[in-house]
XYZ file of C-alpha atoms in Angstrom:
545
model
C 110.406 84.210 63.658
C 111.123 87.842 62.939
C 113.327 89.822 65.278
C 111.610 90.578 68.618
C 112.174 93.699 70.637
C 112.919 92.518 74.175
C 111.837 94.698 77.096
C 110.210 92.413 79.681
C 113.081 92.752 82.231
C 112.465 96.496 82.383
C 108.733 96.068 82.909
C 109.162 93.376 85.543
C 111.637 95.694 87.269
C 109.156 98.535 87.707
C 106.102 96.344 88.364
C 106.719 95.919 92.143
C 106.999 99.694 92.606
C 103.818 100.356 90.632
C 101.944 97.539 92.387
C 102.880 98.938 95.807
C 101.939 102.442 94.685
C 98.570 101.142 93.484
C 97.987 99.358 96.799
C 98.574 102.692 98.549
C 96.850 104.876 95.979
C 95.536 108.014 97.594
C 97.990 107.734 100.480
C 101.347 108.032 98.692
C 102.273 110.755 96.229
C 103.646 109.626 92.868
C 107.068 111.230 93.187
C 107.909 109.048 96.220
C 107.838 106.076 93.837
C 109.973 107.736 91.177
C 113.388 107.058 92.705
C 112.767 103.351 93.450
C 111.344 102.881 89.958
C 114.443 104.421 88.351
C 116.772 102.412 90.592
C 114.874 99.240 89.728
C 115.285 100.002 86.036
C 118.995 100.587 86.564
C 119.271 97.291 88.467
C 117.539 95.472 85.622
C 119.886 96.912 83.002
C 122.936 96.144 85.150
C 121.879 92.531 85.685
C 121.002 92.146 82.032
C 124.459 93.326 81.011
C 126.212 91.108 83.567
C 124.233 88.040 82.601
C 125.005 88.715 78.928
C 128.684 88.247 79.805
C 127.807 84.776 81.089
C 125.150 83.526 78.682
C 124.222 84.155 75.054
C 122.201 85.509 73.309
C 120.666 88.689 74.752
C 117.215 87.064 74.857
C 118.469 84.292 77.176
C 120.190 86.866 79.391
C 116.868 88.731 79.503
C 115.074 85.613 80.741
C 117.665 85.149 83.477
C 117.353 88.815 84.435
C 113.572 88.565 84.801
C 113.972 85.432 86.932
C 116.460 87.200 89.206
C 114.168 90.215 89.540
C 111.177 88.034 90.407
C 113.161 86.280 93.128
C 114.566 89.577 94.421
C 111.204 91.329 94.724
C 109.242 88.315 95.998
C 111.607 87.564 98.883
C 109.844 89.702 101.500
C 106.394 88.408 100.588
C 107.485 84.791 100.958
C 109.345 85.551 104.190
C 106.207 87.141 105.657
C 104.038 84.269 104.469
C 106.074 81.508 106.071
C 106.697 83.570 109.204
C 102.941 83.874 109.572
C 102.741 80.074 109.579
C 104.924 79.998 112.693
C 107.506 77.695 111.092
C 110.433 79.588 112.587
C 109.087 80.349 116.053
C 111.883 79.658 118.507
C 114.182 78.210 115.833
C 116.142 79.433 112.835
C 115.664 82.903 111.456
C 113.748 82.862 108.145
C 116.678 84.544 106.385
C 118.946 81.642 107.313
C 116.742 79.370 105.237
C 115.398 81.666 102.532
C 118.644 83.249 101.338
C 120.306 79.898 100.481
C 117.019 78.643 99.052
C 116.664 81.712 96.813
C 120.263 81.344 95.653
C 119.551 77.725 94.815
C 116.422 78.647 92.907
C 118.390 81.178 90.869
C 120.995 78.556 89.958
C 118.328 75.962 89.163
C 116.384 78.510 87.118
C 119.505 79.488 85.185
C 120.098 75.838 84.341
C 116.482 75.413 83.198
C 116.672 78.556 81.063
C 119.842 77.282 79.414
C 117.801 74.370 78.065
C 115.210 76.571 76.315
C 115.637 76.076 72.583
C 114.155 79.411 71.498
C 114.724 82.093 74.177
C 113.570 84.811 71.755
C 110.095 83.261 71.517
C 109.940 82.927 75.320
C 110.904 86.593 75.627
C 108.160 87.518 73.159
C 105.556 85.880 75.419
C 107.030 87.458 78.557
C 106.799 90.878 76.916
C 103.038 90.416 76.702
C 102.777 89.004 80.220
C 104.616 92.019 81.597
C 102.448 94.459 79.650
C 99.255 92.845 80.937
C 100.558 92.878 84.512
C 101.273 96.597 84.328
C 97.744 97.421 83.173
C 96.225 96.678 86.586
C 98.358 98.916 88.851
C 98.438 101.679 86.232
C 94.651 101.681 85.990
C 94.307 101.849 89.792
C 96.855 104.661 90.088
C 95.407 106.779 87.284
C 91.759 106.261 88.258
C 92.467 107.081 91.891
C 94.392 110.192 90.900
C 91.508 111.317 88.723
C 89.110 110.904 91.631
C 91.387 112.795 93.988
C 91.662 115.669 91.521
C 87.862 115.784 91.452
C 87.668 115.980 95.255
C 86.426 119.545 95.271
C 83.487 118.583 93.093
C 82.639 115.474 95.116
C 79.435 115.792 97.114
C 78.520 113.001 99.503
C 75.026 111.732 98.859
C 72.824 111.109 101.856
C 71.152 107.714 102.292
C 68.791 109.391 104.765
C 66.743 111.969 102.823
C 64.349 112.304 105.749
C 67.111 113.417 108.103
C 66.931 117.149 107.370
C 63.197 117.205 108.051
C 63.676 115.329 111.303
C 66.443 117.702 112.372
C 64.232 120.780 112.260
C 61.329 119.468 114.325
C 62.838 119.456 117.840
C 64.631 122.801 117.495
C 61.772 124.645 119.128
C 62.899 123.113 122.445
C 65.575 124.785 124.573
C 69.018 123.947 123.253
C 70.367 123.999 126.812
C 68.765 120.611 127.357
C 70.969 118.937 124.791
C 74.030 117.134 126.154
C 77.573 117.264 124.846
C 78.303 114.095 122.901
C 81.598 112.197 122.967
C 82.271 109.617 120.291
C 85.485 107.830 121.271
C 86.679 105.235 118.751
C 89.351 102.979 120.228
C 90.823 101.372 117.141
C 90.887 97.543 117.229
C 89.622 97.260 120.809
C 88.228 93.738 121.171
C 85.298 92.503 123.229
C 86.082 91.300 126.743
C 85.237 87.632 126.183
C 87.404 87.498 123.054
C 90.360 89.120 124.821
C 90.063 86.541 127.590
C 89.847 83.575 125.223
C 92.427 84.492 122.557
C 94.751 86.911 124.362
C 94.575 85.611 127.920
C 93.649 89.121 129.049
C 91.139 89.757 131.823
C 89.377 93.011 130.993
C 86.814 92.798 133.785
C 88.466 95.754 135.513
C 87.485 98.159 132.726
C 84.028 96.620 132.268
C 83.343 96.939 136.003
C 84.567 100.551 135.938
C 82.256 101.422 133.050
C 79.210 99.758 134.576
C 79.853 101.315 137.984
C 79.913 104.718 136.264
C 76.549 104.093 134.617
C 77.620 102.823 131.197
C 75.673 100.212 129.300
C 78.191 97.698 127.894
C 76.810 95.772 124.910
C 77.994 92.262 125.742
C 77.384 90.745 122.308
C 78.389 93.626 120.056
C 80.134 93.293 116.705
C 81.485 95.758 114.181
C 79.589 95.988 110.923
C 82.860 95.834 108.941
C 86.364 94.495 109.476
C 88.198 97.573 108.156
C 88.471 101.087 109.597
C 87.737 102.960 106.385
C 84.453 101.050 106.085
C 83.360 101.089 109.727
C 83.715 104.781 110.548
C 81.889 106.211 107.495
C 79.140 103.659 108.122
C 78.634 104.570 111.783
C 78.795 108.335 111.157
C 76.195 108.059 108.389
C 74.018 105.440 110.125
C 74.058 103.436 106.905
C 75.713 100.497 105.215
C 78.462 101.202 102.703
C 76.773 100.035 99.467
C 73.790 102.304 100.108
C 75.979 105.144 101.362
C 78.536 105.215 98.539
C 76.743 103.411 95.726
C 79.698 101.054 95.217
C 79.755 97.723 93.403
C 81.641 94.598 94.567
C 84.280 94.909 91.832
C 84.997 98.611 92.461
C 88.447 99.723 93.632
C 88.808 101.595 96.906
C 87.581 105.171 96.504
C 89.567 107.304 98.960
C 87.793 110.521 98.005
C 84.356 109.059 98.650
C 85.299 107.815 102.122
C 87.021 111.092 102.923
C 83.909 113.113 102.178
C 81.533 110.562 103.680
C 83.185 111.270 107.025
C 83.524 115.040 106.720
C 79.996 115.498 105.375
C 78.519 112.731 107.490
C 74.872 112.587 108.410
C 75.718 112.733 112.119
C 77.756 115.926 111.721
C 75.071 117.572 109.593
C 72.241 116.681 111.953
C 74.089 117.927 115.013
C 75.068 121.171 113.296
C 71.338 121.781 112.816
C 71.160 121.822 116.610
C 74.052 124.302 116.850
C 76.594 121.691 117.881
C 80.262 122.455 117.335
C 82.473 119.588 116.136
C 85.755 118.916 117.942
C 88.419 116.850 116.171
C 91.885 115.621 117.068
C 95.143 114.824 115.305
C 94.969 111.104 114.599
C 97.760 110.342 112.150
C 95.096 108.849 109.843
C 94.140 111.022 106.871
C 90.522 109.862 106.838
C 89.746 110.859 110.414
C 91.840 113.993 110.914
C 89.178 116.690 110.883
C 91.473 119.664 110.350
C 88.546 121.854 109.278
C 86.367 120.992 112.272
C 85.054 123.850 114.400
C 87.823 123.004 116.860
C 90.900 120.965 115.899
C 93.251 119.909 118.690
C 96.788 118.597 118.174
C 99.868 118.313 120.375
C 101.942 121.381 119.501
C 105.255 119.688 120.125
C 104.447 116.882 117.705
C 104.465 118.859 114.467
C 104.452 116.877 111.267
C 105.844 113.384 110.820
C 109.361 113.368 109.381
C 109.339 112.695 105.664
C 112.529 110.651 105.518
C 114.415 108.124 107.610
C 118.226 108.217 107.518
C 119.839 104.766 107.673
C 123.314 103.377 107.241
C 123.256 100.705 104.542
C 126.476 98.994 103.456
C 128.511 101.731 105.145
C 126.694 104.664 103.511
C 124.050 107.027 104.861
C 120.820 106.756 102.911
C 117.695 108.916 103.312
C 114.597 106.884 102.568
C 110.927 107.789 102.321
C 108.405 105.503 104.084
C 107.287 104.164 100.689
C 110.874 103.233 99.831
C 111.332 101.491 103.179
C 108.167 99.499 102.597
C 109.363 98.467 99.144
C 112.772 97.445 100.492
C 111.095 95.258 103.109
C 109.655 93.190 100.254
C 113.015 92.502 98.611
C 116.013 90.287 99.232
C 117.678 93.314 100.853
C 115.380 92.810 103.841
C 118.105 91.139 105.988
C 120.445 94.116 105.436
C 117.577 96.529 106.124
C 116.675 94.744 109.360
C 120.291 94.905 110.485
C 120.517 98.612 109.677
C 117.293 99.372 111.519
C 118.382 97.484 114.616
C 121.418 99.735 114.942
C 119.470 102.974 114.402
C 117.441 105.061 116.856
C 113.710 104.485 116.860
C 111.793 106.045 113.977
C 110.663 109.479 115.297
C 107.155 108.798 113.994
C 106.601 106.373 116.886
C 107.086 109.159 119.424
C 104.660 111.344 117.476
C 102.169 108.496 117.669
C 102.608 108.282 121.454
C 102.089 112.013 121.769
C 98.885 111.913 119.715
C 97.392 109.093 121.792
C 98.249 110.636 125.150
C 97.245 114.125 124.042
C 93.825 112.997 122.808
C 92.977 111.227 126.039
C 94.206 114.169 128.096
C 92.177 116.712 126.091
C 88.894 114.824 125.669
C 87.370 116.939 128.447
C 88.756 120.214 127.005
C 85.293 121.652 126.237
C 83.374 119.959 129.054
C 81.500 122.628 130.965
C 82.055 125.260 128.260
C 79.122 127.254 126.881
C 77.569 125.728 123.800
C 77.042 122.197 122.618
C 79.924 120.021 121.474
C 80.292 116.825 119.501
C 83.739 115.461 120.372
C 85.004 113.024 117.740
C 88.116 111.127 118.806
C 89.539 108.318 116.681
C 92.413 106.940 118.758
C 94.687 104.477 116.950
C 95.244 102.304 120.000
C 95.323 99.494 121.103
C 95.734 98.965 117.351
C 99.371 98.624 116.210
C 101.916 100.093 116.365
C 102.571 98.871 119.886
C 104.268 101.876 121.446
C 103.340 101.565 125.132
C 104.182 99.159 127.913
C 101.381 98.361 130.362
C 102.620 101.092 132.727
C 102.793 103.697 129.957
C 106.527 103.535 129.424
C 107.610 103.591 125.755
C 107.885 100.298 123.931
C 110.780 100.877 121.536
C 110.342 99.766 117.907
C 113.240 99.103 115.544
C 111.298 98.770 112.287
C 109.987 101.693 110.210
C 106.800 103.293 111.521
C 103.674 101.554 110.344
C 100.076 101.008 111.456
C 99.980 97.613 109.716
C 97.588 95.141 111.301
C 96.530 91.521 110.889
C 98.542 89.569 108.323
C 100.200 92.838 107.279
C 101.789 92.797 110.751
C 102.267 89.097 111.527
C 105.215 87.989 109.437
C 106.190 91.458 108.233
C 106.469 93.390 111.498
C 106.651 90.626 114.075
C 105.360 87.227 115.133
C 101.847 86.432 116.301
C 103.078 86.148 119.877
C 104.739 89.557 119.630
C 101.409 90.969 118.421
C 99.563 89.403 121.368
C 102.134 90.590 123.926
C 102.187 94.119 122.488
C 98.416 94.287 122.307
C 97.908 93.114 125.905
C 100.296 95.751 127.228
C 98.743 98.490 125.131
C 95.201 97.616 126.222
C 96.265 97.880 129.854
C 97.653 101.385 129.364
C 94.742 102.517 127.186
C 92.390 101.421 129.980
C 94.249 103.641 132.432
C 94.041 106.647 130.107
C 90.381 105.968 129.318
C 89.273 105.719 132.932
C 91.058 108.964 133.790
C 89.469 110.715 130.795
C 85.970 109.535 131.716
C 86.367 110.794 135.276
C 87.486 114.204 133.949
C 84.600 114.456 131.473
C 81.941 113.568 134.033
C 83.419 115.846 136.713
C 83.671 118.869 134.403
C 80.265 118.560 132.676
C 77.450 120.683 134.108
C 74.917 118.852 131.961
C 75.538 115.074 131.978
C 77.015 114.178 128.580
C 76.431 111.296 126.207
C 79.541 109.142 125.805
C 79.929 106.374 123.237
C 83.092 104.274 123.528
C 83.353 101.972 120.563
C 85.850 100.052 118.467
C 85.776 100.145 114.677
C 86.821 96.480 114.576
C 88.612 93.980 116.798
C 92.308 93.031 116.976
C 94.138 91.059 114.287
C 96.620 88.494 115.578
C 94.595 85.784 113.817
C 93.281 87.883 110.936
C 94.251 87.286 107.294
C 93.435 90.273 105.112
C 92.620 88.316 101.984
C 91.168 85.147 103.464
C 87.825 84.798 105.180
C 88.411 81.102 105.706
C 91.793 81.528 107.404
C 90.739 84.441 109.612
C 89.366 84.266 113.124
C 86.274 86.323 112.435
C 85.152 86.371 116.059
C 88.422 88.060 116.996
C 88.230 90.628 114.205
C 84.557 91.597 114.410
C 83.764 91.417 118.157
C 84.182 94.865 119.720
C 84.025 96.925 122.874
C 80.830 98.991 122.639
C 79.743 101.034 125.670
C 77.196 103.844 126.125
C 76.729 106.483 128.807
C 73.161 107.743 128.350
C 72.178 110.224 131.074
C 68.660 109.560 132.290
C 68.876 105.972 131.066
C 68.543 104.493 127.603
C 64.766 103.924 127.960
C 65.093 100.487 126.444
C 66.817 101.614 123.247
C 70.086 99.767 123.872
C 70.485 96.009 123.604
C 73.402 93.497 123.859
C 73.915 92.948 120.110
C 73.733 96.581 118.955
C 76.228 97.436 116.203
C 77.740 100.835 115.279
C 75.369 101.404 112.354
C 72.545 101.797 114.884
C 74.416 103.721 117.597
C 73.470 107.201 116.414
C 69.993 106.151 115.288
C 69.372 105.220 118.923
C 71.006 108.429 120.160
C 68.912 110.703 117.936
C 65.725 108.838 118.838
C 66.481 108.988 122.557
C 67.627 112.597 122.927
C 66.385 114.504 119.874
C 62.879 113.164 119.453
C 63.572 111.585 116.064
C 62.115 108.372 114.748
C 64.890 106.527 112.933
C 64.117 102.919 112.181
C 66.802 100.563 113.477
C 68.616 98.595 110.787
C 69.521 94.933 110.910
C 72.738 94.510 112.888
C 74.442 92.882 109.920
C 78.130 91.954 109.968
C 80.247 91.914 106.807
C 83.684 90.674 105.788
C 85.623 92.019 102.835
C 89.253 91.559 101.935
C 91.987 94.121 101.349
C 92.083 93.748 97.570
C 88.331 94.030 96.930
C 86.989 95.987 99.918
C 83.451 96.354 98.526
C 82.925 92.661 97.790
C 81.036 92.062 101.020
C 80.252 88.657 102.487
C 77.447 88.601 105.071
C 78.800 86.668 108.068
C 76.072 87.630 110.531
C 74.718 84.103 110.916
C 78.233 82.726 111.263
C 79.060 85.032 114.177
C 75.601 85.319 115.684
C 73.632 82.147 114.889
C 69.863 82.519 115.014
C 68.491 81.535 118.385
């Protein structure tokens, strides 16, 4: 066999960084991945040189280097996986088992590699494997970047061509009759019966409060989708995602399309035809921060999230970007990272998150009673993780880097299932307090009774696996709080199983004299990796009577 150029250790070294960058394409800028990629390359070359001092030839040292890199970068994934199984609840720490096991696997692998008769041929095949692996994240990164660069040319297409005609008809009536509209999205707020069954939480206090104040609480409501970036564009456009965005099951996540589907949503456009002004809030989520709304409210003291976190690792101060922290959590350095984080002050981003949540609730009634007509859009990332509040509103201190990870991205990586349940229960209790106070303020300050929709985009995720329909508790994830305050009554438009895709169809029919046909209240599951590959689970969650 002719001489083979060996480079697979270098490609395997940068693959984890590129794969993580691809998974966060559109949310992380490329230069944040540059330093970890260069360090990974340096680590690969260092290991390759050290192993060459132990074994010969270079091709066999390359095989050992690739094995060591695979073990190093897979450590966090395996730790999260087995932690999610609950194998270490109340017993040994996962690191106490995994570190010796990984060391043993490296020794065993080195022995097995020493028996390979032709390491050069094996390296030749691994070169091709590494090249093929890199194609997938590189394609995702480059295609997403191309779409983002075309953002200014992107125009959201409307699935409701009749909407503009319908919008003009009622405008002859007096605009003073139109109510302010509040759309309050409480991220991951589960339905009362689900919270009682799975979380041991009695939410009858809030339900009673809402009903006593004239709300209709949809007792059998579900989200249409199990992910935020699918649910909110769908509800604001009164349409299902395939029809709205024209996506195919195999398509990669299109951040630009979702971004514009929200900002140019059918609901916003229809209400602007009635001279409504849109009010948005700082959310901490790029998709739902309407910075160019007619009125954008943010806590002044919060400012911007800090770009770096300073930690002490192995006796040295290190400034790390969030992307770098996330990558480190996936490596065999995770035990050292956990130790360093435990000894550091809480990530300042958690306090910014608290400020955003409290500020939004406190300012929901800001324009109540003001002249004009207002559509108040408030996406509040709570009771969704991170869990930053105790039940009485006191801060719940977090030691790990700031993250809004949920479901199986939380359980195992950020904490145990029981820690999720405990944190969620406490946060729901405090959110209820803030919500009830906000509702009282809105109703007291409004001269014309407003419309208020309080709705979750999906349910909680203690039992939710991002890439497994079969292993997820779908009732937990898709059952949602969904409540409506319709002044003058709903006139029969509302019903127990209404889903978000029909919320604004009902609203426009009831208050604006439109004639939108109600869609099927279909419920869909899709996983993290292929978000547009929808599985209809309506019959599974709501069997035909």
